XYZ file of N, CA, C and O in Angstrom:
828
model
N 22.315 -106.734 -131.423
C 22.488 -105.330 -131.775
C 21.833 -105.072 -133.135
O 22.006 -105.832 -134.077
N 21.071 -103.956 -133.209
C 20.400 -103.593 -134.452
C 21.243 -102.552 -135.170
O 21.569 -101.504 -134.615
N 21.599 -102.812 -136.419
C 22.389 -101.880 -137.208
C 21.468 -101.130 -138.160
O 20.621 -101.727 -138.838
N 21.659 -99.810 -138.210
C 20.846 -98.965 -139.078
C 21.741 -98.373 -140.151
O 22.797 -97.810 -139.852
N 21.331 -98.486 -141.372
C 22.114 -97.935 -142.480
C 22.251 -96.423 -142.319
O 21.297 -95.744 -141.928
N 23.440 -95.867 -142.609
C 23.640 -94.422 -142.453
C 22.774 -93.580 -143.372
O 22.675 -92.372 -143.184
N 22.145 -94.200 -144.375
C 21.294 -93.420 -145.280
C 19.846 -93.377 -144.804
O 19.052 -92.594 -145.327
N 19.503 -94.223 -143.832
C 18.096 -94.311 -143.415
C 17.647 -93.029 -142.716
O 16.603 -92.447 -143.052
N 18.417 -92.567 -141.715
C 18.004 -91.398 -140.941
C 17.917 -90.145 -141.809
O 16.903 -89.431 -141.772
N 18.951 -89.825 -142.646
C 18.799 -88.657 -143.529
C 17.605 -88.774 -144.469
O 16.927 -87.782 -144.745
N 17.338 -89.981 -144.950
C 16.200 -90.174 -145.852
C 14.886 -89.894 -145.129
O 13.974 -89.270 -145.693
N 14.794 -90.339 -143.883
C 13.580 -90.083 -143.103
C 13.402 -88.592 -142.839
O 12.285 -88.057 -142.900
N 14.511 -87.911 -142.510
C 14.445 -86.466 -142.249
C 13.996 -85.724 -143.505
O 13.096 -84.878 -143.464
N 14.610 -86.040 -144.640
C 14.236 -85.373 -145.888
C 12.794 -85.680 -146.275
O 12.058 -84.807 -146.739
N 12.399 -86.934 -146.054
C 11.010 -87.288 -146.347
C 10.035 -86.490 -145.506
O 9.007 -86.017 -146.003
N 10.359 -86.306 -144.209
C 9.509 -85.512 -143.335
C 9.446 -84.057 -143.753
O 8.381 -83.422 -143.716
N 10.582 -83.512 -144.190
C 10.622 -82.114 -144.635
C 9.781 -81.906 -145.888
O 9.026 -80.931 -145.994
N 9.910 -82.820 -146.862
C 9.123 -82.676 -148.085
C 7.626 -82.865 -147.809
O 6.792 -82.182 -148.402
N 7.316 -83.792 -146.912
C 5.902 -83.977 -146.558
C 5.341 -82.698 -145.949
O 4.238 -82.257 -146.287
N 6.120 -82.094 -145.043
C 5.676 -80.862 -144.398
C 5.563 -79.733 -145.424
O 4.654 -78.912 -145.355
N 6.491 -79.697 -146.393
C 6.484 -78.642 -147.416
C 5.182 -78.666 -148.214
O 4.576 -77.621 -148.474
N 4.742 -79.846 -148.610
C 3.573 -79.944 -149.476
C 2.248 -79.983 -148.707
O 1.192 -79.787 -149.303
N 2.299 -80.207 -147.397
C 1.065 -80.365 -146.635
C 0.845 -79.297 -145.569
O -0.193 -79.304 -144.912
N 1.802 -78.396 -145.383
C 1.630 -77.355 -144.370
C 0.532 -76.386 -144.804
O 0.412 -76.024 -145.971
N -0.277 -75.952 -143.831
C -1.378 -75.034 -144.106
C -0.905 -73.599 -143.863
O -0.346 -73.280 -142.822
N -1.144 -72.739 -144.846
C -0.747 -71.342 -144.738
C -1.974 -70.470 -144.505
O -3.055 -70.758 -145.009
N -1.805 -69.388 -143.738
C -2.932 -68.469 -143.536
C -3.285 -67.770 -144.843
O -2.419 -67.605 -145.721
N -4.529 -67.350 -145.015
C -4.927 -66.694 -146.266
C -4.255 -65.320 -146.411
O -3.874 -64.688 -145.421
N -4.129 -64.879 -147.651
C -3.609 -63.545 -147.912
C -2.104 -63.437 -147.957
O -1.563 -62.328 -147.901
N -1.380 -64.554 -148.074
C 0.082 -64.520 -148.133
C 0.515 -64.140 -149.551
O 0.092 -64.758 -150.539
N 1.384 -63.116 -149.659
C 1.823 -62.642 -150.977
C 2.767 -63.621 -151.675
O 2.696 -63.806 -152.884
N 3.670 -64.231 -150.897
C 4.653 -65.137 -151.477
C 4.619 -66.475 -150.731
O 5.487 -66.761 -149.907
N 3.613 -67.285 -151.031
C 3.443 -68.539 -150.289
C 4.613 -69.504 -150.457
O 4.940 -70.250 -149.547
N 5.268 -69.489 -151.640
C 6.382 -70.414 -151.868
C 7.535 -70.124 -150.907
O 8.114 -71.036 -150.313
N 7.882 -68.864 -150.730
C 8.962 -68.488 -149.815
C 8.623 -68.891 -148.384
O 9.483 -69.363 -147.638
N 7.372 -68.675 -148.004
C 6.965 -69.027 -146.651
C 7.031 -70.532 -146.437
O 7.458 -71.003 -145.378
N 6.633 -71.303 -147.465
C 6.715 -72.766 -147.348
C 8.163 -73.222 -147.202
O 8.471 -74.118 -146.417
N 9.067 -72.616 -147.986
C 10.476 -72.983 -147.895
C 11.025 -72.677 -146.513
O 11.711 -73.501 -145.891
N 10.735 -71.477 -145.996
C 11.220 -71.110 -144.660
C 10.655 -72.039 -143.607
O 11.367 -72.529 -142.733
N 9.347 -72.295 -143.700
C 8.685 -73.109 -142.681
C 9.197 -74.543 -142.701
O 9.502 -75.120 -141.653
N 9.319 -75.126 -143.878
C 9.632 -76.548 -143.973
C 11.117 -76.840 -143.815
O 11.501 -77.811 -143.176
N 11.973 -75.989 -144.376
C 13.397 -76.308 -144.387
C 14.193 -75.500 -143.374
O 15.401 -75.600 -143.306
N 13.537 -74.683 -142.604
C 14.206 -73.934 -141.548
C 13.546 -74.259 -140.216
O 14.126 -74.892 -139.348
N 12.288 -73.874 -140.087
C 11.570 -74.106 -138.841
C 11.401 -75.596 -138.562
O 11.707 -76.075 -137.466
N 10.939 -76.345 -139.551
C 10.687 -77.778 -139.342
C 11.978 -78.539 -139.062
O 12.011 -79.436 -138.211
N 13.051 -78.190 -139.776
C 14.328 -78.868 -139.554
C 14.841 -78.608 -138.146
O 15.322 -79.522 -137.469
N 14.717 -77.369 -137.691
C 15.156 -77.036 -136.336
C 14.330 -77.794 -135.299
O 14.859 -78.276 -134.295
N 13.040 -77.938 -135.557
C 12.185 -78.697 -134.627
C 12.632 -80.161 -134.571
O 12.671 -80.758 -133.488
N 12.937 -80.731 -135.726
C 13.383 -82.130 -135.761
C 14.687 -82.304 -134.993
O 14.857 -83.236 -134.205
N 15.615 -81.378 -135.201
C 16.909 -81.461 -134.517
C 16.754 -81.312 -133.011
O 17.431 -81.980 -132.226
N 15.856 -80.423 -132.578
C 15.648 -80.211 -131.143
C 15.017 -81.428 -130.476
O 15.234 -81.673 -129.290
N 14.231 -82.178 -131.228
C 13.617 -83.383 -130.658
C 14.672 -84.404 -130.253
O 14.486 -85.161 -129.303
N 15.797 -84.421 -130.979
C 16.890 -85.324 -130.631
C 16.550 -86.789 -130.873
O 15.556 -87.132 -131.526
N 17.371 -87.645 -130.321
C 17.198 -89.090 -130.461
C 16.325 -89.602 -129.319
O 16.622 -89.340 -128.148
N 15.242 -90.285 -129.611
C 14.361 -90.757 -128.530
C 15.059 -91.761 -127.629
O 15.861 -92.577 -128.092
N 14.777 -91.705 -126.324
C 15.406 -92.652 -125.392
C 14.815 -94.044 -125.534
O 13.752 -94.238 -126.124
N 15.533 -95.032 -124.940
C 15.053 -96.407 -124.957
C 13.831 -96.556 -124.055
O 13.559 -95.718 -123.192
N 13.130 -97.629 -124.247
C 11.968 -97.956 -123.418
C 12.395 -98.066 -121.961
O 13.451 -98.619 -121.652
N 11.585 -97.509 -121.073
C 11.891 -97.506 -119.642
C 11.041 -98.560 -118.937
O 9.808 -98.459 -118.905
N 11.710 -99.552 -118.348
C 10.996 -100.665 -117.707
C 10.355 -100.271 -116.382
O 9.543 -101.017 -115.834
N 10.721 -99.094 -115.850
C 10.206 -98.673 -114.547
C 8.987 -97.765 -114.648
O 8.413 -97.389 -113.638
N 8.609 -97.402 -115.879
C 7.501 -96.464 -116.066
C 6.438 -97.023 -117.003
O 6.751 -97.715 -117.974
N 5.193 -96.703 -116.687
C 4.086 -96.940 -117.601
C 3.839 -95.621 -118.324
O 3.519 -94.610 -117.690
N 4.022 -95.614 -119.632
C 3.908 -94.383 -120.417
C 2.718 -94.509 -121.360
O 2.629 -95.450 -122.140
N 1.827 -93.530 -121.271
C 0.577 -93.572 -122.026
C 0.441 -92.308 -122.866
O 0.621 -91.197 -122.365
N 0.124 -92.466 -124.152
C -0.125 -91.339 -125.051
C -1.609 -91.230 -125.345
O -2.284 -92.245 -125.594
N -2.119 -90.014 -125.316
C -3.508 -89.774 -125.681
C -3.656 -88.352 -126.187
O -2.717 -87.544 -126.101
N -4.822 -88.041 -126.728
C -5.100 -86.687 -127.197
C -6.349 -86.149 -126.506
O -7.343 -86.865 -126.341
N -6.274 -84.873 -126.119
C -7.401 -84.173 -125.516
C -7.653 -82.924 -126.348
O -6.794 -82.029 -126.405
N -8.789 -82.858 -127.013
C -9.098 -81.738 -127.914
C -7.971 -81.514 -128.921
O -7.512 -80.381 -129.130
N -7.498 -82.588 -129.517
C -6.443 -82.569 -130.539
C -5.065 -82.214 -129.993
O -4.115 -82.040 -130.766
N -4.927 -82.121 -128.671
C -3.634 -81.797 -128.059
C -3.031 -83.083 -127.492
O -3.652 -83.740 -126.654
N -1.831 -83.477 -127.947
C -1.224 -84.712 -127.428
C -0.736 -84.562 -125.995
O -0.157 -83.539 -125.626
N -0.985 -85.590 -125.208
C -0.478 -85.672 -123.840
C 0.310 -86.966 -123.710
O 0.000 -87.965 -124.346
N 1.318 -86.941 -122.870
C 2.048 -88.158 -122.530
C 2.089 -88.250 -121.005
O 2.564 -87.331 -120.335
N 1.577 -89.363 -120.489
C 1.448 -89.527 -119.043
C 2.408 -90.604 -118.566
O 2.421 -91.721 -119.090
N 3.210 -90.241 -117.570
C 4.231 -91.130 -117.017
C 3.815 -91.551 -115.610
O 3.587 -90.705 -114.745
N 3.729 -92.864 -115.400
C 3.360 -93.404 -114.094
C 4.383 -94.450 -113.653
O 4.683 -95.375 -114.417
N 4.920 -94.313 -112.448
C 5.827 -95.357 -111.940
C 5.096 -96.695 -111.857
O 3.921 -96.753 -111.496
N 5.800 -97.777 -112.190
C 5.176 -99.100 -112.187
C 5.107 -99.729 -110.795
O 4.299 -100.619 -110.560
N 5.990 -99.274 -109.877
C 5.969 -99.905 -108.563
C 4.740 -99.459 -107.777
O 4.226 -98.364 -107.978
N 4.228 -100.319 -106.894
C 3.000 -99.999 -106.150
C 3.185 -98.763 -105.267
O 4.194 -98.639 -104.565
N 2.238 -97.836 -105.273
C 2.350 -96.645 -104.434
C 1.973 -96.950 -102.986
O 1.195 -97.868 -102.703
N 2.517 -96.173 -102.057
C 2.139 -96.315 -100.645
C 0.821 -95.615 -100.367
O 0.164 -95.880 -99.372
N 0.443 -94.706 -101.223
C -0.823 -93.977 -101.137
C -1.048 -93.304 -102.470
O -0.401 -93.639 -103.464
N -1.955 -92.365 -102.509
C -2.169 -91.644 -103.757
C -0.954 -90.764 -104.053
O -0.419 -90.104 -103.173
N -0.541 -90.768 -105.303
C 0.649 -90.032 -105.704
C 0.339 -88.549 -105.961
O -0.805 -88.171 -106.161
N 1.403 -87.749 -105.990
C 1.246 -86.369 -106.427
C 1.174 -86.345 -107.948
O 1.691 -87.234 -108.624
N 0.504 -85.336 -108.483
C 0.401 -85.170 -109.926
C 1.141 -83.921 -110.369
O 1.019 -82.862 -109.743
N 1.914 -84.046 -111.432
C 2.713 -82.932 -111.934
C 2.375 -82.703 -113.403
O 2.525 -83.600 -114.233
N 1.918 -81.505 -113.713
C 1.691 -81.103 -115.097
C 2.898 -80.321 -115.565
O 3.340 -79.384 -114.891
N 3.445 -80.704 -116.725
C 4.669 -80.075 -117.213
C 4.432 -79.481 -118.591
O 4.033 -80.179 -119.524
N 4.693 -78.168 -118.711
C 4.570 -77.461 -119.985
C 5.974 -77.104 -120.478
O 6.692 -76.344 -119.810
N 6.353 -77.628 -121.614
C 7.720 -77.443 -122.106
C 7.961 -76.023 -122.602
O 7.029 -75.262 -122.891
N 9.235 -75.674 -122.736
C 9.622 -74.370 -123.263
C 9.847 -74.424 -124.763
O 9.612 -75.435 -125.410
N 10.308 -73.289 -125.310
C 10.576 -73.208 -126.733
C 9.936 -72.019 -127.412
O 9.687 -72.048 -128.617
N 9.652 -70.959 -126.626
C 9.087 -69.712 -127.172
C 7.737 -69.907 -127.850
O 7.307 -69.078 -128.645
N 7.058 -71.010 -127.528
C 5.765 -71.274 -128.146
C 5.875 -71.706 -129.598
O 4.865 -71.916 -130.274
N 7.120 -71.840 -130.108
C 7.356 -72.176 -131.507
C 8.119 -73.486 -131.662
O 7.955 -74.194 -132.659
N 8.967 -73.798 -130.683
C 9.789 -75.008 -130.721
C 9.465 -75.884 -129.512
O 8.726 -75.506 -128.620
N 10.085 -77.064 -129.499
C 9.899 -77.971 -128.378
C 8.696 -78.876 -128.580
O 7.794 -78.588 -129.367
N 8.718 -79.996 -127.864
C 7.632 -80.966 -127.973
C 7.723 -81.925 -126.793
O 8.634 -81.834 -125.963
N 6.789 -82.847 -126.739
C 6.850 -83.912 -125.731
C 8.152 -84.690 -125.875
O 8.794 -85.041 -124.889
N 8.558 -84.963 -127.114
C 9.775 -85.741 -127.360
C 11.030 -85.007 -126.883
O 11.961 -85.626 -126.369
N 11.044 -83.684 -127.062
C 12.216 -82.903 -126.652
C 12.487 -83.041 -125.157
O 13.647 -83.085 -124.728
N 11.434 -83.111 -124.367
C 11.563 -83.117 -122.911
C 11.230 -84.479 -122.305
O 10.881 -84.586 -121.130
N 11.339 -85.505 -123.140
C 11.024 -86.872 -122.703
C 11.871 -87.302 -121.509
O 11.356 -87.827 -120.510
N 13.179 -87.098 -121.591
C 14.074 -87.553 -120.514
C 13.814 -86.816 -119.212
O 13.886 -87.400 -118.123
N 13.508 -85.530 -119.299
C 13.227 -84.743 -118.095
C 11.985 -85.279 -117.389
O 11.980 -85.471 -116.164
N 10.926 -85.520 -118.149
C 9.674 -85.985 -117.539
C 9.825 -87.392 -116.958
O 9.268 -87.690 -115.908
N 10.582 -88.249 -117.627
C 10.840 -89.583 -117.077
C 11.596 -89.480 -115.747
O 11.276 -90.178 -114.779
N 12.591 -88.618 -115.713
C 13.393 -88.437 -114.497
C 12.521 -87.944 -113.341
O 12.606 -88.464 -112.226
N 11.664 -86.950 -113.609
C 10.800 -86.402 -112.560
C 9.855 -87.479 -112.036
O 9.658 -87.619 -110.828
N 9.244 -88.239 -112.948
C 8.286 -89.267 -112.538
C 8.932 -90.298 -111.625
O 8.347 -90.718 -110.613
N 10.162 -90.712 -111.947
C 10.842 -91.747 -111.144
C 11.393 -91.188 -109.841
O 11.210 -91.781 -108.771
N 12.060 -90.055 -109.902
C 12.699 -89.510 -108.707
C 11.693 -88.962 -107.696
O 11.939 -88.990 -106.490
N 10.573 -88.461 -108.180
C 9.560 -87.878 -107.292
C 8.412 -88.837 -107.002
O 7.472 -88.466 -106.288
N 8.459 -90.052 -107.578
C 7.384 -91.022 -107.411
C 6.034 -90.356 -107.696
O 5.113 -90.390 -106.883
N 5.940 -89.734 -108.855
C 4.772 -88.924 -109.195
C 4.231 -89.307 -110.568
O 4.933 -89.892 -111.395
N 2.982 -88.932 -110.787
C 2.380 -89.045 -112.109
C 2.639 -87.734 -112.842
O 2.236 -86.663 -112.381
N 3.341 -87.808 -113.951
C 3.718 -86.611 -114.708
C 2.939 -86.568 -116.012
O 2.878 -87.569 -116.744
N 2.357 -85.411 -116.299
C 1.639 -85.206 -117.556
C 2.390 -84.169 -118.373
O 2.490 -83.007 -117.980
N 2.940 -84.594 -119.501
C 3.640 -83.684 -120.405
C 2.676 -83.265 -121.501
O 2.049 -84.107 -122.149
N 2.566 -81.960 -121.704
C 1.562 -81.410 -122.618
C 2.225 -80.940 -123.909
O 3.092 -80.065 -123.890
N 1.830 -81.509 -125.022
C 2.371 -81.111 -126.330
C 1.485 -80.081 -126.982
O 0.880 -80.342 -128.037
N 1.416 -78.905 -126.357
C 0.547 -77.850 -126.895
C 0.960 -77.490 -128.326
O 2.111 -77.621 -128.726
N -0.016 -77.019 -129.097
C 0.232 -76.699 -130.495
C 1.090 -75.442 -130.627
O 0.994 -74.538 -129.805
N 1.913 -75.425 -131.659
C 2.950 -74.407 -131.778
C 2.592 -73.319 -132.786
O 1.865 -73.552 -133.753
N 3.143 -72.128 -132.534
C 3.084 -71.038 -133.502
C 4.189 -71.262 -134.548
O 5.164 -71.952 -134.262
N 4.071 -70.718 -135.734
C 3.020 -69.802 -136.190
C 1.763 -70.497 -136.701
O 0.795 -69.829 -137.024
N 1.778 -71.840 -136.782
C 0.583 -72.536 -137.264
C -0.618 -72.270 -136.363
O -1.750 -72.166 -136.833
N -0.349 -72.166 -135.066
C -1.416 -71.929 -134.077
C -1.002 -70.742 -133.214
O -0.265 -70.895 -132.243
N -1.468 -69.547 -133.563
C -1.019 -68.333 -132.864
C -1.442 -68.312 -131.391
O -2.410 -68.955 -130.996
N -0.673 -67.551 -130.594
C -1.029 -67.305 -129.191
C -2.355 -66.547 -129.166
O -2.598 -65.717 -130.045
N -3.253 -66.819 -128.215
C -3.081 -67.609 -126.984
C -3.515 -69.066 -127.094
O -3.902 -69.665 -126.092
N -3.447 -69.637 -128.297
C -3.842 -71.037 -128.452
C -3.050 -71.972 -127.558
O -3.602 -72.938 -127.012
N -1.759 -71.692 -127.364
C -0.915 -72.537 -126.510
C -1.427 -72.545 -125.072
O -1.469 -73.597 -124.413
N -1.812 -71.369 -124.581
C -2.336 -71.274 -123.207
C -3.604 -72.104 -123.057
O -3.766 -72.844 -122.070
N -4.513 -71.992 -124.018
C -5.775 -72.731 -123.917
C -5.551 -74.237 -124.032
O -6.266 -75.025 -123.402
N -4.545 -74.649 -124.818
C -4.211 -76.079 -124.876
C -3.752 -76.575 -123.507
O -4.156 -77.654 -123.049
N -2.889 -75.789 -122.853
C -2.408 -76.161 -121.518
C -3.561 -76.171 -120.519
O -3.636 -77.046 -119.642
N -4.463 -75.205 -120.651
C -5.613 -75.126 -119.749
C -6.520 -76.336 -119.914
O -6.948 -76.957 -118.922
N -6.806 -76.722 -121.151
C -7.678 -77.873 -121.403
C -7.038 -79.174 -120.922
O -7.724 -80.065 -120.400
N -5.713 -79.287 -121.104
C -5.016 -80.476 -120.613
C -5.082 -80.565 -119.094
O -5.263 -81.658 -118.532
N -4.943 -79.424 -118.435
C -5.026 -79.386 -116.976
C -6.418 -79.790 -116.498
O -6.567 -80.558 -115.540
N -7.440 -79.282 -117.171
C -8.821 -79.630 -116.813
C -9.061 -81.127 -116.976
O -9.696 -81.764 -116.127
N -8.560 -81.703 -118.069
C -8.714 -83.147 -118.276
C -8.075 -83.914 -117.119
O -8.697 -84.843 -116.570
N -6.870 -83.551 -116.765
C -6.162 -84.278 -115.710
C -6.891 -84.156 -114.383
O -7.049 -85.143 -113.652
N -7.351 -82.968 -114.067
C -8.038 -82.749 -112.794
C -9.351 -83.512 -112.714
O -9.777 -83.907 -111.627
N -9.983 -83.721 -113.847
C -11.248 -84.462 -113.858
C -11.044 -85.967 -113.825
O -12.015 -86.721 -113.671
N -9.791 -86.415 -113.997
C -9.514 -87.852 -114.051
C -8.436 -88.275 -113.060
O -7.705 -89.237 -113.305
N -8.331 -87.567 -111.943
C -7.301 -87.870 -110.951
C -7.461 -89.272 -110.372
O -6.474 -89.959 -110.101
N -8.699 -89.688 -110.205
C -8.944 -91.007 -109.617
C -8.404 -92.112 -110.518
O -7.866 -93.114 -110.034
N -8.535 -91.934 -111.825
C -8.043 -92.931 -112.780
C -6.534 -93.137 -112.657
O -6.025 -94.246 -112.818
N -5.825 -92.041 -112.344
C -4.366 -92.106 -112.246
C -3.875 -92.203 -110.801
O -2.683 -92.103 -110.556
N -4.803 -92.390 -109.898
C -4.486 -92.582 -108.482
C -3.650 -91.410 -107.940
O -2.590 -91.582 -107.332
N -4.171 -90.196 -108.173
C -3.487 -88.968 -107.770
C -4.271 -88.268 -106.675
O -5.503 -88.175 -106.730
N -3.550 -87.784 -105.686
C -4.146 -87.034 -104.580
C -4.522 -85.631 -105.060
O -3.654 -84.872 -105.489
N -5.807 -85.233 -104.988
C -6.219 -83.905 -105.478
C -5.627 -82.755 -104.684
O -5.675 -81.600 -105.130
N -5.060 -83.025 -103.506
C -4.408 -81.976 -102.711
C -2.917 -81.877 -103.008
O -2.218 -81.072 -102.382
N -2.436 -82.693 -103.949
C -1.006 -82.695 -104.269
C -0.792 -82.521 -105.773
O -0.217 -83.374 -106.436
N -1.273 -81.396 -106.293
C -1.122 -81.093 -107.709
C -0.072 -79.997 -107.874
O -0.150 -78.947 -107.236
N 0.906 -80.242 -108.725
C 1.954 -79.263 -109.017
C 1.909 -78.942 -110.501
O 1.836 -79.841 -111.343
N 1.935 -77.655 -110.816
C 1.946 -77.206 -112.206
C 3.290 -76.530 -112.466
O 3.692 -75.622 -111.737
N 4.008 -76.997 -113.491
C 5.347 -76.460 -113.742
C 5.671 -76.377 -115.214
O 4.947 -76.890 -116.073
N 6.786 -75.729 -115.495
C 7.250 -75.616 -116.861
C 8.535 -74.828 -116.924
O 9.018 -74.335 -115.904
N 9.078 -74.722 -118.117
C 10.293 -73.937 -118.275
C 10.127 -72.961 -119.428
O 9.377 -73.211 -120.367
N 10.819 -71.822 -119.330
C 10.777 -70.773 -120.344
C 9.319 -70.343 -120.561
O 8.620 -70.026 -119.602
N 8.833 -70.354 -121.810
C 7.452 -69.925 -122.026
C 6.473 -70.892 -121.378
O 5.357 -70.512 -121.010
N 6.892 -72.157 -121.207
C 6.052 -73.108 -120.482
C 5.838 -72.686 -119.036
O 4.788 -72.967 -118.442
N 6.827 -71.992 -118.461
C 6.678 -71.465 -117.110
C 5.612 -70.374 -117.078
O 4.850 -70.262 -116.109
N 5.550 -69.575 -118.136
C 4.502 -68.546 -118.212
C 3.123 -69.181 -118.292
O 2.176 -68.741 -117.628
N 3.000 -70.235 -119.114
C 1.713 -70.925 -119.208
C 1.347 -71.547 -117.858
O 0.182 -71.530 -117.456
N 2.351 -72.105 -117.172
C 2.106 -72.715 -115.860
C 1.594 -71.679 -114.861
O 0.684 -71.951 -114.078
N 2.178 -70.487 -114.898
C 1.751 -69.417 -113.993
C 0.311 -69.013 -114.272
O -0.495 -68.833 -113.350
N -0.033 -68.881 -115.550
C -1.398 -68.493 -115.912
C -2.409 -69.562 -115.526
O -3.476 -69.262 -114.971
N -2.082 -70.812 -115.803
C -2.988 -71.913 -115.472
C -3.130 -72.046 -113.959
O -4.230 -72.269 -113.438
N -2.031 -71.890 -113.243
C -2.062 -71.981 -111.785
C -2.942 -70.880 -111.200
O -3.729 -71.114 -110.280
N -2.820 -69.664 -111.729
C -3.655 -68.547 -111.270
C -5.130 -68.831 -111.527
O -5.988 -68.574 -110.676
N -5.413 -69.377 -112.702
C -6.796 -69.745 -113.036
C -7.322 -70.783 -112.060
O -8.471 -70.691 -111.589
N -6.492 -71.767 -111.736
C -6.914 -72.839 -110.830
C -7.176 -72.307 -109.422
O -8.140 -72.711 -108.763
N -6.325 -71.396 -108.960
C -6.461 -70.873 -107.593
C -7.770 -70.117 -107.423
O -8.483 -70.278 -106.427
N -8.118 -69.316 -108.417
C -9.277 -68.432 -108.269
C -10.575 -69.019 -108.814
O -11.651 -68.539 -108.479
N -10.487 -70.046 -109.646
C -11.708 -70.551 -110.284
C -12.031 -72.000 -109.962
O -13.177 -72.416 -110.123
N -11.038 -72.803 -109.538
C -11.260 -74.240 -109.384
C -11.071 -74.720 -107.947
O -10.745 -75.870 -107.714
N -11.242 -73.859 -106.973
C -10.979 -74.252 -105.584
C -11.837 -75.430 -105.154
O -11.418 -76.270 -104.360
N -13.060 -75.495 -105.678
C -13.960 -76.570 -105.268
C -13.597 -77.898 -105.921
O -14.036 -78.949 -105.482
N -12.793 -77.851 -106.990
C -12.438 -79.064 -107.723
C -11.146 -79.668 -107.204
O -11.044 -80.867 -106.956
N -10.127 -78.833 -107.051
C -8.801 -79.328 -106.711
C -8.000 -78.211 -106.068
O -8.280 -77.032 -106.278
N -7.029 -78.576 -105.258
C -6.141 -77.593 -104.650
C -4.753 -77.731 -105.247
O -4.163 -78.801 -105.213
N -4.236 -76.628 -105.801
C -2.886 -76.622 -106.353
C -1.899 -76.505 -105.201
O -1.978 -75.606 -104.371
N -0.960 -77.450 -105.144
C 0.018 -77.474 -104.054
C 1.161 -76.495 -104.305
O 1.633 -75.818 -103.390
N 1.644 -76.425 -105.552
C 2.787 -75.562 -105.842
C 2.879 -75.307 -107.337
O 2.302 -76.026 -108.152
N 3.627 -74.263 -107.667
C 3.972 -73.961 -109.046
C 5.497 -73.914 -109.140
O 6.144 -73.203 -108.372
N 6.061 -74.701 -110.059
C 7.513 -74.753 -110.235
C 7.837 -74.276 -111.639
O 7.404 -74.878 -112.620
N 8.578 -73.173 -111.729
C 8.852 -72.553 -113.020
C 10.342 -72.301 -113.188
O 11.016 -71.858 -112.252
N 10.844 -72.578 -114.375
C 12.245 -72.338 -114.709
C 12.307 -71.269 -115.781
O 12.011 -71.518 -116.947
N 12.678 -70.048 -115.377
C 12.763 -68.929 -116.310
C 14.203 -68.445 -116.383
O 14.773 -68.036 -115.379
N 14.779 -68.502 -117.576
C 16.145 -68.004 -117.813
C 17.130 -68.599 -116.811
O 17.912 -67.882 -116.166
N 17.047 -69.925 -116.643
C 17.942 -70.684 -115.751
C 17.744 -70.331 -114.283
O 18.571 -70.686 -113.436
N 16.661 -69.652 -113.947
C 16.354 -69.333 -112.551
C 15.118 -70.113 -112.135
O 14.038 -69.940 -112.700
N 15.279 -70.994 -111.165
C 14.190 -71.856 -110.729
C 13.344 -71.135 -109.691
O 13.861 -70.595 -108.712
N 12.027 -71.109 -109.911
C 11.093 -70.480 -108.987
C 10.138 -71.533 -108.447
O 9.513 -72.259 -109.221
N 10.017 -71.592 -107.130
C 9.086 -72.516 -106.485
C 8.120 -71.699 -105.650
O 8.527 -70.964 -104.745
N 6.834 -71.806 -105.960
C 5.810 -71.040 -105.251
C 4.837 -72.026 -104.619
O 4.160 -72.778 -105.325
N 4.793 -72.030 -103.277
C 3.827 -72.868 -102.586
C 2.508 -72.137 -102.513
O 2.448 -70.950 -102.196
N 1.423 -72.822 -102.873
C 0.114 -72.200 -102.924
C -0.696 -72.545 -101.689
O -0.729 -73.696 -101.282
């Protein structure tokens, strides 16, 4: 058993907040930059850290890969057991009003989906506002989707079994990306379904 001193975690949190305070980039023309830095670092950043929660333990049943596509972090979950054929691919866009949430926040959900559905899951850590204003989040999700669709063979995914999903604002991004795929990418890949969770109401649309 590994014991962690009770002062270590608060020290790490405070260190992260101070680092963010002194290194956060502000848009030009701000009248009171100090106030904005305080709000951003000790309110917004702290809430983001708390929402991320405690990371889960290593999962022996999944191969988890981190990479970046156009500066956008992706986390790809693949079951370790041999597939009977090509797996379905699921792109997941997290919620959080485009301001909160991350790959870490929804880590357990994506692991569960990958194992229970025997699927390759791609969790997209699109960049957040206000540092990156809308529609930057949509374009991050779009670029991540394009990367995945161009590399389906690498992940042993059936191009006819692609599902795009998300929750809250991630559901909105999923709807937009799915619409783009239906009308613009028919020759590349066929979207099987869109799964969206809006205000605790689950929507499943077969395409």
